[in-house]
CSV table of C-alpha atoms in Angstrom, one decimal:
chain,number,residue,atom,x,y,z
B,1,UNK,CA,31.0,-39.4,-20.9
B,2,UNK,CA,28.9,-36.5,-22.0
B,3,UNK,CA,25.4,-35.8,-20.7
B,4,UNK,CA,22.9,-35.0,-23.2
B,5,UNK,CA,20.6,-32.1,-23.0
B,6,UNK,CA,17.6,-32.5,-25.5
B,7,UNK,CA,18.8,-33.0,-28.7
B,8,UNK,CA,21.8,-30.2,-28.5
B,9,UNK,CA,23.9,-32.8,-26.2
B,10,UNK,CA,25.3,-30.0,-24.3
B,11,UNK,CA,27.6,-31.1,-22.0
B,12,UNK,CA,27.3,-30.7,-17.6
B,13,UNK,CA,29.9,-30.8,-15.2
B,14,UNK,CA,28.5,-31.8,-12.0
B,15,UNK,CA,30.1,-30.5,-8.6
B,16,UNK,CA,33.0,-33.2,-8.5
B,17,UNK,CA,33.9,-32.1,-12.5
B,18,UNK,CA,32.2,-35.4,-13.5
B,19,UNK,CA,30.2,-35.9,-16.6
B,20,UNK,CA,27.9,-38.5,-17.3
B,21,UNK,CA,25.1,-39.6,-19.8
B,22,UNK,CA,21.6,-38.9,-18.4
B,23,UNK,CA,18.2,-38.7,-20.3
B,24,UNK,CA,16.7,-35.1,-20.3
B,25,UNK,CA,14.3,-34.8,-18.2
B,26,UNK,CA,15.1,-38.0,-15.4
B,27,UNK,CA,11.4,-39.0,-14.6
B,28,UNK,CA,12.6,-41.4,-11.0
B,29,UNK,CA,14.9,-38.7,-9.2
B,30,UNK,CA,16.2,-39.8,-5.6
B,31,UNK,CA,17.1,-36.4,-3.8
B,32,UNK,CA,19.6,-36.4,-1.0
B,33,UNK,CA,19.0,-32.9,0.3
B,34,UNK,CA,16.5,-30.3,1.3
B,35,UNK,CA,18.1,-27.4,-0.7
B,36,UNK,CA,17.6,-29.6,-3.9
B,37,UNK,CA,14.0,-31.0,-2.6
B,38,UNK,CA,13.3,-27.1,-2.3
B,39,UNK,CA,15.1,-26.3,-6.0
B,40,UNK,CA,12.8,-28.7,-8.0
B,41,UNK,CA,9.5,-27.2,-5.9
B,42,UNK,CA,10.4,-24.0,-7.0
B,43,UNK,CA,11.4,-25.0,-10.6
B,44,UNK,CA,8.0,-26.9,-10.7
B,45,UNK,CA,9.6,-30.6,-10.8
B,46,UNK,CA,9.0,-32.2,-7.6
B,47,UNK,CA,6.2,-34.3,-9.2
B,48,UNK,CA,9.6,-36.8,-10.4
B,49,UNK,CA,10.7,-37.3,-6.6
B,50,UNK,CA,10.4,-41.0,-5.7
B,51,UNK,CA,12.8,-41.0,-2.8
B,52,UNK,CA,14.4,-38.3,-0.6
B,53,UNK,CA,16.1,-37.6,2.6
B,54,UNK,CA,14.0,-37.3,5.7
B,55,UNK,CA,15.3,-33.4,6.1
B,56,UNK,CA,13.2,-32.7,3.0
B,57,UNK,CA,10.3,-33.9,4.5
B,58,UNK,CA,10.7,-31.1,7.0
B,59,UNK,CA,11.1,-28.5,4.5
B,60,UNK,CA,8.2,-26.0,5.0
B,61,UNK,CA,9.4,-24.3,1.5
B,62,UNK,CA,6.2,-24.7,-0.4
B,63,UNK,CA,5.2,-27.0,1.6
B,64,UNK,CA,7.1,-29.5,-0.1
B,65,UNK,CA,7.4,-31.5,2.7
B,66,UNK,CA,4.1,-32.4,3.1
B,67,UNK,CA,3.5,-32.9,-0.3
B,68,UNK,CA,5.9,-35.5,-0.3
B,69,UNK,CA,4.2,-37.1,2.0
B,70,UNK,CA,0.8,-37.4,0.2
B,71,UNK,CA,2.4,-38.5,-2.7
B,72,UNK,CA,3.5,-41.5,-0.6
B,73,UNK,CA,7.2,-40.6,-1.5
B,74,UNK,CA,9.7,-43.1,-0.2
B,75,UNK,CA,11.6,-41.7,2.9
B,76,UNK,CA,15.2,-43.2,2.5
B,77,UNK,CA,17.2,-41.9,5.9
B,78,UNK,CA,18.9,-39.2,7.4
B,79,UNK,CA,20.7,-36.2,5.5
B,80,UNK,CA,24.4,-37.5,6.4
B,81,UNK,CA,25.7,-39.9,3.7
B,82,UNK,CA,26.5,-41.9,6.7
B,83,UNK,CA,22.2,-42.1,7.5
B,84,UNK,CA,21.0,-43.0,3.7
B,85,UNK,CA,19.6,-46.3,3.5
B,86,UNK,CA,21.6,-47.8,0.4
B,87,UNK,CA,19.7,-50.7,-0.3
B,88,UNK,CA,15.8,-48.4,0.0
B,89,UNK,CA,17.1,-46.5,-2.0
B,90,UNK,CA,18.3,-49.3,-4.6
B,91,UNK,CA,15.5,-50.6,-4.8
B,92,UNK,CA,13.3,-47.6,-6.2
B,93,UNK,CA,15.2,-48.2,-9.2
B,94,UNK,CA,15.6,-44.4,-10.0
B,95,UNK,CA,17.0,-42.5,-13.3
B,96,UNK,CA,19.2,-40.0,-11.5
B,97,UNK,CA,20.1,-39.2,-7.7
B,98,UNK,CA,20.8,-36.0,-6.9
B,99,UNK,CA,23.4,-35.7,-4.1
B,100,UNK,CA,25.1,-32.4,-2.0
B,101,UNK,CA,29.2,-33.1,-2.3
B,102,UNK,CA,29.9,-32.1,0.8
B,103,UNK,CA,27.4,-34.5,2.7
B,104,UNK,CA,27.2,-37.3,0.1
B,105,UNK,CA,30.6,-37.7,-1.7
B,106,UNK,CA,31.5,-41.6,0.3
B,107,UNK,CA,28.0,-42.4,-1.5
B,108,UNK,CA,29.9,-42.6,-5.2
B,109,UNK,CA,31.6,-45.7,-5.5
B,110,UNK,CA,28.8,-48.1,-3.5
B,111,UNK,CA,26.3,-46.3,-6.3
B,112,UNK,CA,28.6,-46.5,-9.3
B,113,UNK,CA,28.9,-50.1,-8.3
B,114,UNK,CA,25.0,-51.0,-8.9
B,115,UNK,CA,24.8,-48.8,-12.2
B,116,UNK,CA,23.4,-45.8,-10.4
B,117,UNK,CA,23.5,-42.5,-12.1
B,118,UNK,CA,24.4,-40.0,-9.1
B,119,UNK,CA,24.7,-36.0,-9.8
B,120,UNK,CA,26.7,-34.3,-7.5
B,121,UNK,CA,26.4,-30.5,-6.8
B,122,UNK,CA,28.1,-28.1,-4.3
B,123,UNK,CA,25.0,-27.8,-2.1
B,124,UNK,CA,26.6,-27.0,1.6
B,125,UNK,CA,30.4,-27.3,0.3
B,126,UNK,CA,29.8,-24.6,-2.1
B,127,UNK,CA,32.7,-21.7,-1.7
B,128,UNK,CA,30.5,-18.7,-3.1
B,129,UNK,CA,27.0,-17.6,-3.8
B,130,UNK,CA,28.1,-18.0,-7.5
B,131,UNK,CA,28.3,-21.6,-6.9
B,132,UNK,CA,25.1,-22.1,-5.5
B,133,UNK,CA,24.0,-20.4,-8.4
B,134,UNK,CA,25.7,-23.2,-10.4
B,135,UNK,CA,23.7,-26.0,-9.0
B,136,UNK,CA,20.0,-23.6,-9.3
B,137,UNK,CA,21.1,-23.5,-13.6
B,138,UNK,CA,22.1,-26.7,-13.5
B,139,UNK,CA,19.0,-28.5,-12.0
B,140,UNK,CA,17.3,-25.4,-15.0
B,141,UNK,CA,19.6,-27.8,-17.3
B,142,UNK,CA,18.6,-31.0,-16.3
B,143,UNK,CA,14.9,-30.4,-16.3
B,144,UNK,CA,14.8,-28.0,-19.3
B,145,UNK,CA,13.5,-25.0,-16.2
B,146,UNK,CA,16.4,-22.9,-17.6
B,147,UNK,CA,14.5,-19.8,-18.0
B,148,UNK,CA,12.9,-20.4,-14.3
B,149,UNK,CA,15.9,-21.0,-12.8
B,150,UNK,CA,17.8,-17.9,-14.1
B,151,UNK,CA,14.4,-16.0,-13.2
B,152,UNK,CA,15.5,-17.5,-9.2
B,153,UNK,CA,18.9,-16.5,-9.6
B,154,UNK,CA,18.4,-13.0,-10.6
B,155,UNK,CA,15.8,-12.6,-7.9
B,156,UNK,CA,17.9,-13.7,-4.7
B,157,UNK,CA,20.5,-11.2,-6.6
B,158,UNK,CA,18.4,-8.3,-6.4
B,159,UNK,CA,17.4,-9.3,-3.0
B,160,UNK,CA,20.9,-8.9,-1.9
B,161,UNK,CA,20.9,-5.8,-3.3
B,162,UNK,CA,18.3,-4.6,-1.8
B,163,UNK,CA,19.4,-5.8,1.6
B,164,UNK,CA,22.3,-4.4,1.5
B,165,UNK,CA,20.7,-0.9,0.6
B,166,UNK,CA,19.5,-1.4,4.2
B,167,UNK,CA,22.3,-2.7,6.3
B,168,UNK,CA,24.1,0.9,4.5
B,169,UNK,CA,21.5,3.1,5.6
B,170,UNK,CA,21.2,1.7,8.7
B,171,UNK,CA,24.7,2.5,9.4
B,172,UNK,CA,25.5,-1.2,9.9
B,173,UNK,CA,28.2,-1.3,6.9
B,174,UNK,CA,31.1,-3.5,7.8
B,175,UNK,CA,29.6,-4.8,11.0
B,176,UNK,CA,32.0,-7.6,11.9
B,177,UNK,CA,29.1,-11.4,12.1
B,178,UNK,CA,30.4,-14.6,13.5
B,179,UNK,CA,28.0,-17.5,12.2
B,180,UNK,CA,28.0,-20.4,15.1
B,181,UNK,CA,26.3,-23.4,13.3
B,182,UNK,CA,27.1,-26.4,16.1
B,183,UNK,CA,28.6,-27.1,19.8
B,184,UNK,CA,30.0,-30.7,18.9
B,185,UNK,CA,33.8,-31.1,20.6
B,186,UNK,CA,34.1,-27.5,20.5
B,187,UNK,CA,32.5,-24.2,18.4
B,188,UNK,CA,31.7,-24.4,15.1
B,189,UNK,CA,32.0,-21.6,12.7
B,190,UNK,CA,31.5,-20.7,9.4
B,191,UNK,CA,34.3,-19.4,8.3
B,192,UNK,CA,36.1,-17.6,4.5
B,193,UNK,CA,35.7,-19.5,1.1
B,194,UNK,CA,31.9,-20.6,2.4
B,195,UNK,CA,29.2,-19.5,-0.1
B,196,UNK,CA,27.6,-17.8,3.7
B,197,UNK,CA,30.8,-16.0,3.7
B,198,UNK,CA,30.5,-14.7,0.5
B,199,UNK,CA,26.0,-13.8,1.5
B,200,UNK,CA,28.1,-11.7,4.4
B,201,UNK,CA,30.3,-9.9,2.2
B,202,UNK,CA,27.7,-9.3,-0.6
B,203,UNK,CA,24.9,-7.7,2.4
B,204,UNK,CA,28.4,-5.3,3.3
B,205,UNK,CA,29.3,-7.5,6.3
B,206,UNK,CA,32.2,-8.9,7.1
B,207,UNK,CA,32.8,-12.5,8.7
B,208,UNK,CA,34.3,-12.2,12.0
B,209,UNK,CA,35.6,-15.7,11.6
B,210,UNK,CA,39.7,-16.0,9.8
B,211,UNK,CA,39.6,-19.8,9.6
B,212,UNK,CA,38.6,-21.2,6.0
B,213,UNK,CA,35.7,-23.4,5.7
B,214,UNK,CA,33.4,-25.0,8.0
B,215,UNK,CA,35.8,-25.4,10.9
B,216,UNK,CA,35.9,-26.0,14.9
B,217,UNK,CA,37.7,-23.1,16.8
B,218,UNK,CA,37.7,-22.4,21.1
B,219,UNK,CA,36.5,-19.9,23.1
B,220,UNK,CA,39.9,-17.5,23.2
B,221,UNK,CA,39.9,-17.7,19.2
B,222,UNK,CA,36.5,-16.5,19.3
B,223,UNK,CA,37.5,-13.5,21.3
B,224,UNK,CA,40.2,-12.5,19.7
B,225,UNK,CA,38.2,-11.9,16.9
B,226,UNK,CA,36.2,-9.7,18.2
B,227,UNK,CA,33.0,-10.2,16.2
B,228,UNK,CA,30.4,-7.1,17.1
B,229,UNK,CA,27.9,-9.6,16.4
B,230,UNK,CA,27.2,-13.4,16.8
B,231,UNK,CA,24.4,-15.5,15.5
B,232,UNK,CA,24.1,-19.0,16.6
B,233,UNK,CA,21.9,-21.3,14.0
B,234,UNK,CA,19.7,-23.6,15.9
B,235,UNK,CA,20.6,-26.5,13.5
B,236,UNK,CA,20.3,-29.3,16.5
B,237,UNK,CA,17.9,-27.9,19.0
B,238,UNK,CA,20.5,-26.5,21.3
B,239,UNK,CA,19.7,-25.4,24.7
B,240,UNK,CA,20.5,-22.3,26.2
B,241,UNK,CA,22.7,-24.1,29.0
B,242,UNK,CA,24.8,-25.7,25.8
B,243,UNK,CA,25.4,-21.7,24.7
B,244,UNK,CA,26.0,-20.9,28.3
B,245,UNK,CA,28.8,-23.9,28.4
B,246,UNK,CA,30.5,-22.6,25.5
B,247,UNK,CA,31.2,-19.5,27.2
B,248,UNK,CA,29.6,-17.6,24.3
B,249,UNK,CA,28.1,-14.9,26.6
B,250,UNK,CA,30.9,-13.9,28.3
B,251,UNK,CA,32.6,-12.0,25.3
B,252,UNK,CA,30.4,-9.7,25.8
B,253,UNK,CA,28.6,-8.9,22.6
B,254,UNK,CA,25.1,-9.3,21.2
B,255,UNK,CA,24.2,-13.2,20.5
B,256,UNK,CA,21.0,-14.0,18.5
B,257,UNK,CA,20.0,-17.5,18.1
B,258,UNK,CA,18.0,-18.3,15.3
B,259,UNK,CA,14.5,-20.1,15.2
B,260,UNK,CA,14.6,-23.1,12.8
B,261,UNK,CA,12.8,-21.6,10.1
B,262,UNK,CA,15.6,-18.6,10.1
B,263,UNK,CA,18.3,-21.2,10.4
B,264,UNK,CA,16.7,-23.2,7.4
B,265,UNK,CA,16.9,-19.7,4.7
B,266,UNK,CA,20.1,-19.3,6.5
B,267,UNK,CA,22.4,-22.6,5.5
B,268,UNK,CA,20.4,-23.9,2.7
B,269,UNK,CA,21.7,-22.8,-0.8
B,270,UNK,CA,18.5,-23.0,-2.8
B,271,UNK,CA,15.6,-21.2,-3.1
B,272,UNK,CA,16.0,-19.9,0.1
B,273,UNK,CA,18.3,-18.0,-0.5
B,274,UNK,CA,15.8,-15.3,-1.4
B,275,UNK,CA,14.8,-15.0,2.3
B,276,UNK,CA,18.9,-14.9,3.6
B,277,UNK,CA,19.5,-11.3,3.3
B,278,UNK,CA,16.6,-10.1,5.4
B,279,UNK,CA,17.0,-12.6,7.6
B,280,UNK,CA,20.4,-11.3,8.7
B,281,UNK,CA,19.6,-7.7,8.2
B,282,UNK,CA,16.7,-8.6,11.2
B,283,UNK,CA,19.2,-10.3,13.4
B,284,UNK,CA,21.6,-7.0,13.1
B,285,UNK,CA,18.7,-4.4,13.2
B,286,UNK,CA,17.7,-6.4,16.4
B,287,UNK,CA,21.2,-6.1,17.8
B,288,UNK,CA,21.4,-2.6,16.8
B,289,UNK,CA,17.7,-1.9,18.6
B,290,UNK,CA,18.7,-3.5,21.6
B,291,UNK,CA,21.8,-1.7,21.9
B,292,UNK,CA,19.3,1.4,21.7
B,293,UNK,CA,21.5,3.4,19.5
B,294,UNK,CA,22.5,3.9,15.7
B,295,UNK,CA,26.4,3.5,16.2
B,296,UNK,CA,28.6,0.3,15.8
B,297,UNK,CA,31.3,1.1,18.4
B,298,UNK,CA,28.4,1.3,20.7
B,299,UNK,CA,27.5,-2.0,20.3
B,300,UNK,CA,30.8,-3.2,20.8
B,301,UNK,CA,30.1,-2.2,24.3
B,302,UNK,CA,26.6,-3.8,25.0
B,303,UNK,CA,25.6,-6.6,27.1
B,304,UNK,CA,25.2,-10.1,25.1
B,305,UNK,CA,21.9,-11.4,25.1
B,306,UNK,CA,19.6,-13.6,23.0
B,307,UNK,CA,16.1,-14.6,21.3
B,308,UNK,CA,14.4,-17.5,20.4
């Protein structure tokens, strides 16, 4: 199968090297996550949304989510493949479905089955900031936005930039992070090949964490990787007593937990990405303020603590 771009019939690879046949611009577009809700705001598109997941109506990126809402846009379930409501969305009949393959790969064959056309890009399982770039051009190709998607691209790329001018002159090169994104049976990470990984190594940080992927590690791992820094993403609604319990605090080292909106620029791979770097440059300034001095081996040796 080849999709067809216009009239040049140029070719896409989705996320699971698929291609398929899919008119150019889809007018009925079922999205399956925020990060492409947010994509199609930003590339001006969102007026083709007849069904998405109910994270995207939570987005406060352009205020898409409310949008959606007077638009009377069809709320199909949760973000999990596991939490969309097959048969609502069925029955809106759409041209395309745009799914993340990490959350929504199960999704495939029940679609394929009723003649859905489903689009699959890297969204959360994306390995590197190059790939989330991947699925900005893409959604350019399939909506002719090319030039306003590259314009996104090279905009989060000079943000990083920037950022990272900052982080060096702050004195806070090489500062060892460990990203804690959930408490479920254990700790979980963010660990290498992760596209917030590679947002770490591109602001000059490095990720504390030696597991690859998105993976569940103890207490004792944790230690022994001596992060300088940790920052917990309030992805749930945790509770301080469910940090305490994890035994987070006693390594000793700063902790900043994120609010929502901080977690949202954080683990999203859109259009948020243009608010990542200074979001972790705050977290480590804030670490670095509170430690009251300018040196990293001195914050090795401060109290943990944390902010809401």
């Amino acid at each position: 199968h080849i999709i067809v771009v216009g009239d040049d019939r140029t070719p896409i690879t989705d996320a699971l090297q698929r291609t398929l046949n899919i008119t150019i611009p889809p007018r009925k577009v079922v999205v399956l996550a925020p990060f492409i809700t947010e994509t199609m705001a930003y590339l001006g598109v969102d007026d083709y949304i007849i069904g998405a997941d109910s994270s995207s109506f939570e987005s406060w990126y352009m205020d898409i989510g409310n949008k959606l809402r007077e638009r009377g846009v069809k709320q199909i379930g949760g973000y999990w493949w596991s939490a969309i409501s097959v048969d609502e969305l069925l029955a809106l009949q759409p041209d395309l479905v745009l799914a993340d393959a990490g959350a929504h790969k199960p999704l495939l064959s029940v679609l394929e089955s009723h003649n859905v056309t489903v689009f699959f890009l890297y969204g959360g399982s994306a390995k590197s900031l190059n790939e989330a770039y991947t699925d900005i051009y893409t959604m350019g190709l399939l909506f002719n936005k090319t030039n306003e998607a590259v314009n996104l691209i090279n905009e989060i790329e000079n943000g990083f930039q920037e950022t990272r001018r900052s982080i060096e002159a702050s004195g806070l090169g090489d500062l060892k992070v460990l990203v804690v994104m959930d408490f479920w049976q254990g700790i979980w990470v963010v660990g290498k090949a992760t596209f917030i990984d590679d947002v770490l190594s591109k602001l000059g940080l490095i990720n504390a964490a030696s597991i690859y992927g998105w993976g569940v590690v103890n207490i004792e791992q944790i230690a022994n990787w001596n992060p300088d820094l940790i920052l917990v993403a309030n992805m749930t609604g945790l509770t301080n007593e469910t940090i305490t319990a994890s035994g987070l605090y006693n390594i000793g080292k700063p902790l900043l937990v994120l609010n929502s909106t901080e977690t949202d620029a954080l683990m999203r791979p859109g259009p948020l990405l243009l608010y990542t770097p200074r979001v972790i440059y705050n977290a480590v300034s804030k670490a670095l303020n509170t430690a009251k001095t300018t040196n990293k081996e001195a914050i090795n040796q401060t109290p943990s603590y944390t902010t809401g």
